mmCIF file of C-alpha atoms in Angstrom:
data_model
loop_
_atom_site.group_PDB
_atom_site.id
_atom_site.type_symbol
_atom_site.label_atom_id
_atom_site.label_comp_id
_atom_site.label_asym_id
_atom_site.label_seq_id
_atom_site.Cartn_x
_atom_site.Cartn_y
_atom_site.Cartn_z
ATOM 1 C CA MET A 15 23.294 -7.714 -22.697
ATOM 2 C CA HIS A 16 24.121 -10.827 -20.610
ATOM 3 C CA PHE A 17 24.319 -10.143 -17.751
ATOM 4 C CA PRO A 18 27.862 -10.379 -15.312
ATOM 5 C CA LYS A 19 28.441 -14.008 -14.453
ATOM 6 C CA PHE A 20 29.740 -12.147 -10.890
ATOM 7 C CA LEU A 21 29.256 -9.312 -8.456
ATOM 8 C CA LYS A 22 30.716 -7.887 -5.698
ATOM 9 C CA ILE A 23 28.182 -7.583 -2.986
ATOM 10 C CA GLY A 24 28.860 -4.765 -0.150
ATOM 11 C CA VAL A 25 26.728 -5.759 3.159
ATOM 12 C CA ILE A 26 26.309 -5.102 6.952
ATOM 13 C CA PRO A 27 25.727 -8.170 8.710
ATOM 14 C CA LEU A 28 22.157 -7.110 10.342
ATOM 15 C CA ARG A 29 20.352 -10.072 12.575
ATOM 16 C CA HIS A 30 17.592 -11.365 11.541
ATOM 17 C CA VAL A 31 18.649 -9.242 8.127
ATOM 18 C CA ILE A 32 22.309 -9.991 7.038
ATOM 19 C CA GLU A 33 23.463 -12.989 8.995
ATOM 20 C CA LEU A 34 27.573 -14.048 8.241
ATOM 21 C CA SER A 35 28.890 -16.229 9.044
ATOM 22 C CA ARG A 36 33.493 -16.970 8.411
ATOM 23 C CA ASN A 37 35.466 -19.341 6.629
ATOM 24 C CA GLY A 38 38.664 -19.717 9.201
ATOM 25 C CA SER A 39 40.952 -21.008 6.723
ATOM 26 C CA ASN A 40 40.909 -18.147 3.899
ATOM 27 C CA GLY A 41 38.457 -14.901 5.528
ATOM 28 C CA THR A 42 35.908 -15.333 3.431
ATOM 29 C CA VAL A 43 32.484 -14.216 3.881
ATOM 30 C CA THR A 44 29.157 -16.565 3.386
ATOM 31 C CA PHE A 45 25.374 -16.041 3.838
ATOM 32 C CA LYS A 46 24.582 -17.676 7.189
ATOM 33 C CA GLY A 47 20.953 -16.269 7.027
ATOM 34 C CA GLY A 48 18.688 -13.842 7.369
ATOM 35 C CA VAL A 49 15.938 -12.036 4.827
ATOM 36 C CA GLU A 50 17.949 -10.063 2.779
ATOM 37 C CA ALA A 51 20.612 -12.989 2.414
ATOM 38 C CA ASN A 52 17.914 -15.155 1.117
ATOM 39 C CA PHE A 53 16.638 -12.358 -1.394
ATOM 40 C CA ILE A 54 20.418 -11.965 -2.967
ATOM 41 C CA LYS A 55 20.973 -16.050 -2.839
ATOM 42 C CA VAL A 56 17.624 -15.794 -4.841
ATOM 43 C CA LEU A 57 18.256 -13.459 -7.542
ATOM 44 C CA SER A 58 21.605 -15.235 -8.059
ATOM 45 C CA GLU A 59 20.166 -18.313 -9.227
ATOM 46 C CA ALA A 60 17.257 -15.663 -11.001
ATOM 47 C CA LEU A 61 19.893 -14.157 -12.769
ATOM 48 C CA GLY A 62 22.883 -16.781 -13.293
ATOM 49 C CA PHE A 63 25.738 -15.098 -10.726
ATOM 50 C CA ASP A 64 28.345 -15.640 -9.002
ATOM 51 C CA TYR A 65 29.147 -13.255 -5.784
ATOM 52 C CA ASN A 66 31.603 -12.337 -3.035
ATOM 53 C CA LEU A 67 30.574 -10.783 -0.037
ATOM 54 C CA THR A 68 32.122 -7.384 1.694
ATOM 55 C CA ILE A 69 31.391 -5.426 4.911
ATOM 56 C CA PRO A 70 32.821 -2.474 5.388
ATOM 57 C CA LYS A 71 35.556 -1.375 7.545
ATOM 58 C CA ASP A 72 32.908 1.543 9.411
ATOM 59 C CA LYS A 73 30.118 -1.356 10.137
ATOM 60 C CA GLU A 74 27.628 2.221 8.442
ATOM 61 C CA TRP A 75 25.316 2.133 5.773
ATOM 62 C CA GLY A 76 26.434 5.575 3.887
ATOM 63 C CA ARG A 77 26.884 9.541 5.598
ATOM 64 C CA HIS A 78 26.748 12.532 3.221
ATOM 65 C CA PRO A 79 30.336 13.599 2.704
ATOM 66 C CA LEU A 80 32.035 16.238 4.851
ATOM 67 C CA THR A 81 34.275 18.745 2.772
ATOM 68 C CA GLY A 82 37.214 16.705 0.775
ATOM 69 C CA ARG A 83 35.272 13.268 1.950
ATOM 70 C CA THR A 84 34.391 10.652 0.701
ATOM 71 C CA TRP A 85 30.983 8.762 1.100
ATOM 72 C CA THR A 86 31.370 6.621 3.958
ATOM 73 C CA GLY A 87 29.726 2.266 4.417
ATOM 74 C CA LEU A 88 27.810 0.847 1.876
ATOM 75 C CA ILE A 89 26.961 3.737 -0.070
ATOM 76 C CA GLY A 90 30.985 5.178 -0.753
ATOM 77 C CA MET A 91 32.018 1.232 -1.710
ATOM 78 C CA VAL A 92 29.896 1.570 -4.389
ATOM 79 C CA GLU A 93 30.581 5.135 -5.138
ATOM 80 C CA ARG A 94 34.716 4.493 -5.162
ATOM 81 C CA ASN A 95 33.002 1.585 -7.096
ATOM 82 C CA GLU A 96 34.485 -1.062 -4.584
ATOM 83 C CA THR A 97 31.547 -3.431 -4.993
ATOM 84 C CA ASP A 98 29.112 -3.808 -7.946
ATOM 85 C CA ILE A 99 25.901 -3.085 -5.591
ATOM 86 C CA ALA A 100 24.504 -3.266 -2.039
ATOM 87 C CA ILE A 101 22.186 -3.410 0.476
ATOM 88 C CA GLY A 102 21.362 -3.819 3.894
ATOM 89 C CA ASP A 103 18.103 -2.093 4.683
ATOM 90 C CA LEU A 104 19.272 0.758 3.279
ATOM 91 C CA THR A 105 17.266 3.824 2.692
ATOM 92 C CA ILE A 106 16.935 5.389 -0.405
ATOM 93 C CA THR A 107 17.232 8.960 0.530
ATOM 94 C CA LYS A 108 18.423 12.053 -2.307
ATOM 95 C CA ASN A 109 21.578 12.706 -1.689
ATOM 96 C CA ARG A 110 22.766 9.192 -1.644
ATOM 97 C CA ALA A 111 20.623 9.188 -5.209
ATOM 98 C CA SER A 112 23.751 11.129 -6.455
ATOM 99 C CA ALA A 113 25.734 8.963 -5.103
ATOM 100 C CA VAL A 114 24.780 5.956 -6.303
ATOM 101 C CA ASP A 115 21.794 4.564 -8.246
ATOM 102 C CA PHE A 116 18.687 2.566 -6.782
ATOM 103 C CA ILE A 117 16.517 0.372 -7.012
ATOM 104 C CA PRO A 118 13.720 0.228 -4.318
ATOM 105 C CA TYR A 119 12.167 -3.250 -3.473
ATOM 106 C CA THR A 120 9.727 -2.097 0.039
ATOM 107 C CA VAL A 121 9.105 0.644 2.162
ATOM 108 C CA GLU A 122 9.811 0.514 5.970
ATOM 109 C CA ASP A 123 8.040 2.190 8.969
ATOM 110 C CA ASN A 124 10.169 3.471 11.072
ATOM 111 C CA THR A 125 8.846 4.717 14.743
ATOM 112 C CA PHE A 126 10.466 3.678 18.119
ATOM 113 C CA ALA A 127 9.990 0.952 20.876
ATOM 114 C CA THR A 128 10.091 0.639 24.970
ATOM 115 C CA ARG A 129 10.360 -1.594 27.935
ATOM 116 C CA LEU A 130 7.576 -3.091 28.264
ATOM 117 C CA ARG A 131 5.214 -0.838 30.827
ATOM 118 C CA LYS A 132 4.723 -2.505 34.563
ATOM 119 C CA SER A 133 2.160 -4.388 35.287
ATOM 120 C CA THR A 134 -0.340 -2.541 37.547
ATOM 121 C CA VAL A 135 -0.864 -4.480 41.400
ATOM 122 C CA ILE A 136 -3.421 -7.341 40.913
ATOM 123 C CA HIS A 137 -5.130 -6.597 43.729
ATOM 124 C CA GLY A 138 -6.311 -3.103 42.045
ATOM 125 C CA SER A 139 -7.345 -6.174 38.631
ATOM 126 C CA TYR A 140 -10.962 -6.420 40.969
ATOM 127 C CA THR A 141 -11.625 -2.966 40.412
ATOM 128 C CA HIS A 142 -10.366 -2.957 36.250
ATOM 129 C CA PRO A 143 -13.354 -4.221 34.695
ATOM 130 C CA PHE A 144 -16.003 -0.786 35.025
ATOM 131 C CA GLN A 145 -14.281 2.839 35.059
ATOM 132 C CA TRP A 146 -15.753 5.069 38.244
ATOM 133 C CA GLN A 147 -18.684 5.981 36.522
ATOM 134 C CA VAL A 148 -20.003 2.763 36.472
ATOM 135 C CA TRP A 149 -19.771 1.664 39.708
ATOM 136 C CA ILE A 150 -20.608 4.671 41.564
ATOM 137 C CA VAL A 151 -24.295 4.400 39.682
ATOM 138 C CA THR A 152 -24.051 0.356 40.361
ATOM 139 C CA VAL A 153 -23.835 1.623 44.358
ATOM 140 C CA ILE A 154 -27.116 4.445 43.925
ATOM 141 C CA ALA A 155 -28.955 1.874 41.758
ATOM 142 C CA VAL A 156 -28.452 -0.965 44.349
ATOM 143 C CA VAL A 157 -29.632 1.607 47.293
ATOM 144 C CA VAL A 158 -32.230 3.238 45.016
ATOM 145 C CA ILE A 159 -33.734 0.569 43.104
ATOM 146 C CA PRO A 160 -35.347 -1.066 46.491
ATOM 147 C CA LEU A 161 -36.899 1.798 47.459
ATOM 148 C CA LEU A 162 -38.517 2.468 43.905
ATOM 149 C CA PHE A 163 -39.739 -1.526 44.442
ATOM 150 C CA ARG A 164 -41.071 -1.185 47.750
ATOM 151 C CA MET A 165 -43.285 1.910 46.618
ATOM 152 C CA LEU A 166 -44.301 0.106 43.234
ATOM 153 C CA MET A 167 -44.844 -3.238 44.062
ATOM 154 C CA LYS A 168 -48.070 -4.987 45.855
ATOM 155 C CA LYS A 169 -46.607 -7.297 47.913
ATOM 156 C CA ASN A 170 -45.680 -5.341 51.036
ATOM 157 C CA MET A 171 -42.226 -6.302 52.025
ATOM 158 C CA SER A 172 -38.851 -4.123 54.050
ATOM 159 C CA PHE A 173 -36.579 -2.656 52.576
ATOM 160 C CA MET A 174 -33.812 -4.460 53.919
ATOM 161 C CA ARG A 175 -34.814 -7.614 52.739
ATOM 162 C CA LEU A 176 -35.510 -5.753 48.848
ATOM 163 C CA PHE A 177 -31.716 -4.398 50.137
ATOM 164 C CA MET A 178 -30.278 -7.975 50.563
ATOM 165 C CA VAL A 179 -32.366 -9.723 47.579
ATOM 166 C CA MET A 180 -31.294 -7.762 45.046
ATOM 167 C CA LEU A 181 -27.461 -7.459 46.090
ATOM 168 C CA GLY A 182 -28.173 -11.394 45.970
ATOM 169 C CA CYS A 183 -29.565 -10.947 41.850
ATOM 170 C CA ILE A 184 -25.792 -8.887 40.979
ATOM 171 C CA VAL A 185 -24.078 -12.163 41.637
ATOM 172 C CA ASN A 186 -26.748 -14.954 40.208
ATOM 173 C CA GLN A 187 -28.473 -15.442 43.894
ATOM 174 C CA PRO A 188 -32.129 -16.913 43.355
ATOM 175 C CA VAL A 189 -34.695 -14.087 44.596
ATOM 176 C CA PRO A 190 -35.929 -16.261 48.248
ATOM 177 C CA PHE A 191 -40.420 -15.298 47.258
ATOM 178 C CA GLN A 192 -43.226 -15.636 44.698
ATOM 179 C CA VAL A 193 -44.756 -12.979 43.184
ATOM 180 C CA LYS A 194 -48.517 -13.175 42.159
ATOM 181 C CA TYR A 195 -49.046 -10.231 39.957
ATOM 182 C CA VAL A 196 -48.054 -9.300 36.478
ATOM 183 C CA LYS A 197 -46.721 -5.895 38.204
ATOM 184 C CA ASP A 198 -44.255 -7.310 40.524
ATOM 185 C CA ARG A 199 -42.657 -9.824 38.083
ATOM 186 C CA ILE A 200 -42.311 -7.104 35.595
ATOM 187 C CA LEU A 201 -40.441 -5.209 38.181
ATOM 188 C CA LEU A 202 -38.350 -7.561 39.371
ATOM 189 C CA ILE A 203 -38.240 -9.304 35.551
ATOM 190 C CA SER A 204 -36.466 -5.716 34.596
ATOM 191 C CA TRP A 205 -34.138 -6.426 37.989
ATOM 192 C CA LEU A 206 -32.719 -9.845 36.924
ATOM 193 C CA LEU A 207 -31.887 -8.716 33.497
ATOM 194 C CA PHE A 208 -29.892 -5.886 34.829
ATOM 195 C CA GLY A 209 -28.348 -8.162 36.852
ATOM 196 C CA PHE A 210 -28.007 -11.016 34.384
ATOM 197 C CA PHE A 211 -26.167 -8.142 31.967
ATOM 198 C CA LEU A 212 -23.894 -6.621 35.012
ATOM 199 C CA ALA A 213 -22.404 -9.830 36.539
ATOM 200 C CA SER A 214 -21.330 -11.425 32.479
ATOM 201 C CA ASN A 215 -19.726 -8.078 31.565
ATOM 202 C CA TYR A 216 -17.935 -7.851 35.289
ATOM 203 C CA THR A 217 -16.854 -11.689 34.402
ATOM 204 C CA GLY A 218 -15.752 -11.216 31.100
ATOM 205 C CA LEU A 219 -13.655 -7.582 31.818
ATOM 206 C CA LEU A 220 -12.610 -9.355 34.367
ATOM 207 C CA LEU A 221 -10.587 -12.630 33.007
ATOM 208 C CA MET A 222 -9.841 -10.861 29.982
ATOM 209 C CA SER A 223 -7.874 -8.289 32.198
ATOM 210 C CA ILE A 224 -5.942 -10.880 34.310
ATOM 211 C CA THR A 225 -4.943 -12.948 31.366
ATOM 212 C CA PHE A 226 -3.763 -10.293 29.692
ATOM 213 C CA PRO A 227 -2.382 -7.821 32.591
ATOM 214 C CA VAL A 228 -3.649 -3.751 32.165
ATOM 215 C CA ARG A 229 -0.084 -1.908 31.939
ATOM 216 C CA GLU A 230 0.880 0.803 33.886
ATOM 217 C CA GLN A 231 0.619 4.935 31.282
ATOM 218 C CA GLY A 232 3.636 5.924 29.841
ATOM 219 C CA VAL A 233 5.267 6.831 27.200
ATOM 220 C CA THR A 234 2.987 5.274 24.217
ATOM 221 C CA ASP A 235 3.359 7.837 20.779
ATOM 222 C CA ILE A 236 5.911 10.024 19.488
ATOM 223 C CA ALA A 237 4.442 13.634 21.668
ATOM 224 C CA SER A 238 5.050 12.339 24.873
ATOM 225 C CA LEU A 239 8.139 10.973 24.183
ATOM 226 C CA ALA A 240 9.371 14.674 22.175
ATOM 227 C CA LYS A 241 7.601 15.958 25.838
ATOM 228 C CA SER A 242 9.500 13.414 28.770
ATOM 229 C CA VAL A 243 13.059 14.156 25.752
ATOM 230 C CA SER A 244 12.781 17.800 26.903
ATOM 231 C CA ALA A 245 12.274 17.589 30.602
ATOM 232 C CA GLY A 246 14.547 15.364 30.711
ATOM 233 C CA LYS A 247 13.237 11.653 31.968
ATOM 234 C CA PHE A 248 13.437 9.797 28.759
ATOM 235 C CA LYS A 249 16.719 9.078 26.028
ATOM 236 C CA CYS A 250 16.467 8.189 22.563
ATOM 237 C CA MET A 251 18.435 6.415 20.934
ATOM 238 C CA ALA A 252 19.948 5.054 17.596
ATOM 239 C CA HIS A 253 22.191 3.125 15.342
ATOM 240 C CA ARG A 254 25.448 5.875 15.074
ATOM 241 C CA GLY A 255 24.980 6.612 10.892
ATOM 242 C CA SER A 256 21.662 6.109 10.917
ATOM 243 C CA PHE A 257 20.632 8.919 8.155
ATOM 244 C CA LYS A 258 16.800 8.762 9.985
ATOM 245 C CA ILE A 259 18.461 11.012 12.900
ATOM 246 C CA ASP A 260 18.772 13.800 10.462
ATOM 247 C CA MET A 261 15.637 13.198 8.912
ATOM 248 C CA LEU A 262 14.013 14.055 12.226
ATOM 249 C CA LYS A 263 15.836 17.058 12.701
ATOM 250 C CA THR A 264 14.357 18.203 9.840
ATOM 251 C CA SER A 265 10.710 16.981 10.038
ATOM 252 C CA LEU A 266 7.671 19.833 9.708
ATOM 253 C CA ASN A 267 6.684 17.892 13.368
ATOM 254 C CA GLU A 268 7.226 20.349 16.582
ATOM 255 C CA ASP A 269 7.730 16.380 18.421
ATOM 256 C CA LEU A 270 10.011 14.560 16.269
ATOM 257 C CA GLN A 271 12.973 17.660 15.738
ATOM 258 C CA ILE A 272 13.074 18.113 19.692
ATOM 259 C CA ILE A 273 13.705 14.165 20.122
ATOM 260 C CA GLY A 274 15.990 14.290 16.340
ATOM 261 C CA ARG A 275 18.251 16.736 18.544
ATOM 262 C CA ASN A 276 18.176 15.171 21.773
ATOM 263 C CA ILE A 277 19.072 11.345 20.440
ATOM 264 C CA ILE A 278 22.497 9.371 20.904
ATOM 265 C CA GLU A 279 23.917 7.336 18.029
ATOM 266 C CA LYS A 280 24.864 4.470 19.679
ATOM 267 C CA ASP A 281 27.078 1.602 18.399
ATOM 268 C CA TRP A 282 25.101 -2.050 18.825
ATOM 269 C CA PHE A 283 27.413 -4.831 17.687
ATOM 270 C CA SER A 284 27.381 -8.499 19.241
ATOM 271 C CA LYS A 285 30.602 -10.644 20.122
ATOM 272 C CA SER A 286 30.657 -11.591 15.914
ATOM 273 C CA ARG A 287 30.272 -8.272 15.275
ATOM 274 C CA THR A 288 26.842 -8.395 14.071
ATOM 275 C CA VAL A 289 24.765 -4.960 14.085
ATOM 276 C CA ILE A 290 21.755 -5.721 16.582
ATOM 277 C CA LEU A 291 18.885 -3.745 18.314
ATOM 278 C CA PRO A 292 19.756 -3.612 21.971
ATOM 279 C CA SER A 293 18.131 -6.736 23.603
ATOM 280 C CA ASN A 294 17.510 -4.927 27.416
ATOM 281 C CA ILE A 295 16.275 -1.097 26.761
ATOM 282 C CA ASP A 296 16.711 0.650 30.197
ATOM 283 C CA GLU A 297 14.355 1.745 31.781
ATOM 284 C CA ASN A 298 13.545 5.778 30.162
ATOM 285 C CA ILE A 299 14.500 4.899 27.050
ATOM 286 C CA ALA A 300 13.447 4.814 23.341
ATOM 287 C CA VAL A 301 15.027 3.577 20.834
ATOM 288 C CA LEU A 302 14.865 4.416 16.691
ATOM 289 C CA GLY A 303 14.249 1.692 14.577
ATOM 290 C CA PRO A 304 12.227 -0.566 11.376
ATOM 291 C CA ARG A 305 8.975 -1.460 12.834
ATOM 292 C CA TRP A 306 9.577 -4.831 10.489
ATOM 293 C CA MET A 307 12.952 -5.181 12.241
ATOM 294 C CA PHE A 308 11.235 -4.761 16.294
ATOM 295 C CA HIS A 309 8.707 -7.677 15.512
ATOM 296 C CA LEU A 310 11.853 -9.918 14.397
ATOM 297 C CA GLU A 311 13.408 -8.358 17.232
ATOM 298 C CA TYR A 312 11.059 -7.602 19.831
ATOM 299 C CA GLY A 313 7.979 -10.851 18.747
ATOM 300 C CA ARG A 314 4.969 -9.529 18.453
ATOM 301 C CA LYS A 315 1.276 -9.638 20.276
ATOM 302 C CA PRO A 316 0.610 -10.842 22.608
ATOM 303 C CA PHE A 317 3.855 -11.994 22.711
ATOM 304 C CA MET A 318 6.236 -9.700 22.820
ATOM 305 C CA SER A 319 9.392 -8.004 25.025
ATOM 306 C CA LYS A 320 9.147 -5.017 23.727
ATOM 307 C CA TYR A 321 6.577 -1.935 23.624
ATOM 308 C CA ILE A 322 6.334 -0.311 19.763
ATOM 309 C CA PHE A 323 4.586 2.578 19.095
ATOM 310 C CA LYS A 324 1.475 2.815 17.320
ATOM 311 C CA GLU A 325 2.509 5.723 15.379
ATOM 312 C CA SER A 326 5.349 5.937 13.046
ATOM 313 C CA CYS A 327 7.891 8.729 12.521
ATOM 314 C CA GLY A 328 8.196 8.744 9.133
ATOM 315 C CA ILE A 329 7.724 6.207 6.222
ATOM 316 C CA TRP A 330 10.900 5.359 3.753
ATOM 317 C CA SER A 331 12.107 3.254 0.506
ATOM 318 C CA ILE A 332 14.700 1.013 1.326
ATOM 319 C CA GLY A 333 16.360 -0.945 -1.840
ATOM 320 C CA ILE A 334 19.773 -1.775 -3.664
ATOM 321 C CA ALA A 335 22.518 0.234 -4.293
ATOM 322 C CA VAL A 336 24.575 0.013 -7.895
ATOM 323 C CA ARG A 337 27.373 1.854 -9.364
ATOM 324 C CA LYS A 338 26.661 4.632 -11.526
ATOM 325 C CA GLY A 339 27.806 3.327 -15.383
ATOM 326 C CA PHE A 340 26.216 -0.614 -14.243
ATOM 327 C CA CYS A 341 25.779 -2.446 -16.847
ATOM 328 C CA CYS A 342 22.534 -4.606 -16.065
ATOM 329 C CA LYS A 343 20.090 -2.905 -14.207
ATOM 330 C CA LYS A 344 17.529 -3.099 -15.817
ATOM 331 C CA GLN A 345 17.053 -6.511 -16.123
ATOM 332 C CA LEU A 346 18.229 -6.510 -12.773
ATOM 333 C CA ALA A 347 15.093 -4.102 -11.171
ATOM 334 C CA ILE A 348 12.774 -6.506 -13.515
ATOM 335 C CA SER A 349 14.097 -9.714 -11.725
ATOM 336 C CA VAL A 350 13.865 -7.166 -8.366
ATOM 337 C CA ALA A 351 10.598 -6.153 -8.913
ATOM 338 C CA ARG A 352 9.479 -10.678 -9.901
ATOM 339 C CA ILE A 353 10.662 -11.533 -6.176
ATOM 340 C CA MET A 354 8.564 -9.026 -4.823
ATOM 341 C CA SER A 355 4.668 -9.273 -7.244
ATOM 342 C CA THR A 356 4.678 -12.808 -6.559
ATOM 343 C CA GLY A 357 4.741 -12.361 -3.173
ATOM 344 C CA ILE A 358 8.474 -14.389 -2.235
ATOM 345 C CA PHE A 359 9.962 -12.034 -0.425
ATOM 346 C CA ASN A 360 7.076 -11.681 2.340
ATOM 347 C CA LYS A 361 7.310 -15.042 2.310
ATOM 348 C CA MET A 362 10.770 -14.681 3.129
ATOM 349 C CA TYR A 363 9.885 -12.065 6.104
ATOM 350 C CA ASN A 364 7.674 -14.268 6.977
ATOM 351 C CA ASP A 365 9.798 -17.354 7.545
ATOM 352 C CA GLN A 366 11.544 -14.876 10.313
ATOM 353 C CA VAL A 367 8.991 -13.262 11.338
ATOM 354 C CA PHE A 368 7.514 -17.127 12.548
ATOM 355 C CA LYS A 369 11.317 -18.127 14.049
ATOM 356 C CA ALA A 370 11.287 -15.378 16.432
ATOM 357 C CA ARG A 371 7.519 -15.938 17.642
ATOM 358 C CA ARG A 372 8.049 -19.508 18.140
ATOM 359 C CA PHE A 373 11.109 -18.176 20.248
ATOM 360 C CA PHE A 374 9.362 -15.767 22.436
ATOM 361 C CA GLU A 375 6.573 -17.901 22.616
ATOM 362 C CA MET A 376 8.617 -20.830 24.080
ATOM 363 C CA LYS A 377 9.945 -18.368 26.409
ATOM 364 C CA ASP A 378 6.865 -16.798 27.739
ATOM 365 C CA MET A 379 5.595 -20.214 28.018
ATOM 366 C CA HIS A 380 9.277 -21.306 30.518
ATOM 367 C CA PHE A 381 9.083 -24.157 27.379
ATOM 368 C CA ASN A 382 11.992 -27.279 29.471
ATOM 369 C CA SER A 383 12.913 -27.956 26.183
ATOM 370 C CA THR A 384 14.620 -31.317 28.496
ATOM 371 C CA ARG A 385 10.957 -32.809 29.725
ATOM 372 C CA ASN A 386 9.888 -31.033 26.746
ATOM 373 C CA THR A 387 6.845 -30.192 28.548
ATOM 374 C CA ARG A 388 5.459 -26.678 29.810
ATOM 375 C CA LYS A 389 6.843 -25.352 32.894
ATOM 376 C CA LEU A 390 4.205 -23.614 34.417
ATOM 377 C CA LYS A 391 4.842 -20.760 36.808
ATOM 378 C CA PRO A 392 3.539 -21.278 40.650
ATOM 379 C CA LEU A 393 0.759 -18.713 42.449
ATOM 380 C CA THR A 394 2.733 -16.134 44.722
ATOM 381 C CA LEU A 395 1.103 -14.767 47.553
ATOM 382 C CA GLN A 396 1.099 -11.633 45.734
ATOM 383 C CA ASP A 397 -1.234 -12.483 42.520
ATOM 384 C CA LEU A 398 -3.899 -13.796 44.960
ATOM 385 C CA GLU A 399 -3.975 -10.722 47.401
ATOM 386 C CA GLY A 400 -7.003 -9.155 46.353
ATOM 387 C CA ALA A 401 -9.147 -12.414 46.879
ATOM 388 C CA PHE A 402 -7.662 -12.095 50.257
ATOM 389 C CA ILE A 403 -8.740 -8.363 50.670
ATOM 390 C CA LEU A 404 -11.637 -9.153 49.026
ATOM 391 C CA LEU A 405 -12.420 -12.340 51.712
ATOM 392 C CA LEU A 406 -11.213 -10.302 54.751
ATOM 393 C CA VAL A 407 -14.030 -6.931 54.028
ATOM 394 C CA GLY A 408 -16.786 -9.862 53.509
ATOM 395 C CA TRP A 409 -15.823 -11.610 57.544
ATOM 396 C CA MET A 410 -15.675 -7.445 58.716
ATOM 397 C CA ALA A 411 -18.257 -6.833 56.714
ATOM 398 C CA GLY A 412 -20.114 -10.384 57.760
ATOM 399 C CA ILE A 413 -19.348 -9.355 61.696
ATOM 400 C CA LEU A 414 -20.667 -6.066 62.101
ATOM 401 C CA VAL A 415 -23.817 -7.158 60.681
ATOM 402 C CA SER A 416 -24.587 -9.315 63.032
ATOM 403 C CA LEU A 417 -23.695 -6.986 66.250
ATOM 404 C CA ILE A 418 -25.858 -4.423 64.882
ATOM 405 C CA TYR A 419 -28.319 -7.857 64.408
ATOM 406 C CA LEU A 420 -27.999 -8.200 68.509
ATOM 407 C CA ALA A 421 -28.078 -5.508 69.346
ATOM 408 C CA LEU A 422 -31.398 -4.449 67.639
ATOM 409 C CA TRP A 423 -32.493 -7.677 69.263
ATOM 410 C CA TYR A 424 -30.981 -7.703 72.723
ATOM 411 C CA GLY A 425 -32.335 -4.175 72.363
ATOM 412 C CA LYS A 426 -35.671 -6.243 71.111
ATOM 413 C CA ARG A 427 -35.115 -7.996 74.669
ATOM 414 C CA LYS A 428 -35.575 -5.034 77.172
#
C-alpha cells in the first residue's frame, strides 16, 4: 500500500522542539525550527508526503477524559480523526494508548530544575580547599613537629627557629641553614616533601574553587525537595495538562507522592503562544520537566542558567500518536526506526544543544557583539575582601611579634 501523499499533523508549539510561524495572509502554520520539527521534515522527505499543521485550542497534550467527554489536546484531535498523527514531546501512557496508537522513537528523563544556588561568601574561599579536620591536623603538625625535630636532630636549634623554618617551608620558603648529618637531612627532607604536597594541593584547590565558585547547599535532590515542600518552604510547578503530575501522585516513592499532591499547574506561554519553560525561576520554586528540554532551555555545565537535579523522577517513552485504523503505520514506523538508528535524530538534537550552548557562552562571557570583543567584568572590593583580611591579619601578627620582641629585649637591657 502506498503511503498517503498528504497528512494532517497535530502539533504543540514548544520552544527548541517545535517552533512555528504563521502566514498572515491565509493563517496557515508552518515549521520554523526545532528538533521535532526537523524530524517531521525528514520523515516527509523520506516518505514523500506533504502536510498541514493544526494546533489544539487548549494547547494540551491530552488529558484522560471525564464522564461523557472526549480526550483533550493532541490525543483528542487524533482520536476524533481531526488529524492523522500528532507530535510534540508526547508521552506514551496506557490510557492514551487505548485512544490512539503510538510509534515510539525515544525516551525522556524527567527531573526538576531550580534557581542557581548562590555562591558562598568570597572571602571564605581561602578556607574552602581543605576541610576543618585537615586544617586542625596541619596546625597541630606545625606546632608539634618542631618539638620532635628539636629532640631528634643532632643540630642544636631553638624551638622558635625550627617553628619559623618549618612554617616557611609550607609557603615555599628556603631552609636558611645547612645540616651535616644524614639523620638531620632525612628529617628535613620529610618535612619539605610534606610542605610541598600540602602547598601544591592547597594552591590547586584554591584556584579551582575561585574559577568555579562553591555554591550554597540547598534543595538539590528529590528527598530534600519533598521535605521542603511538605514544610511549606518550597513549591513545585508543572505545565498545565502534563500527565506527569498524575504519575507523581500514584508513584510508589513517598517523596514523589508528596511532590505530586502539592504541585501547582501553570500555563507557560510566550507572546507567540508557544509553550516555553520559565526563563526566570523564583527562589524556593522547582519546575518539573524533561531533562533534554532543560538542557535546551537552560544550557549544560559549565554554562547553565539553572540548577538541574541529578536524580530522575521518572523515565518514559515518547512517540508519534497515530489515529486508529491509519493505513500505513508500519511504513511510518520503519522510517522512524531508520532515522533513529542512523543517528539523524541525535544530530538534530545536538545541533539545538550547540546553539543553546553558544548562547549561554556568549551571555556568560558578556560578549559585546558591536565590538566583537569580550567585555571583562571589573573586580570589586568584595572580590578582594579575603585578600585584604589576610593582609590585615598578617600586619597585626607582625606588629604583635615586634612588640613582644621589643619587650623581651627591653627586659634583658634592664
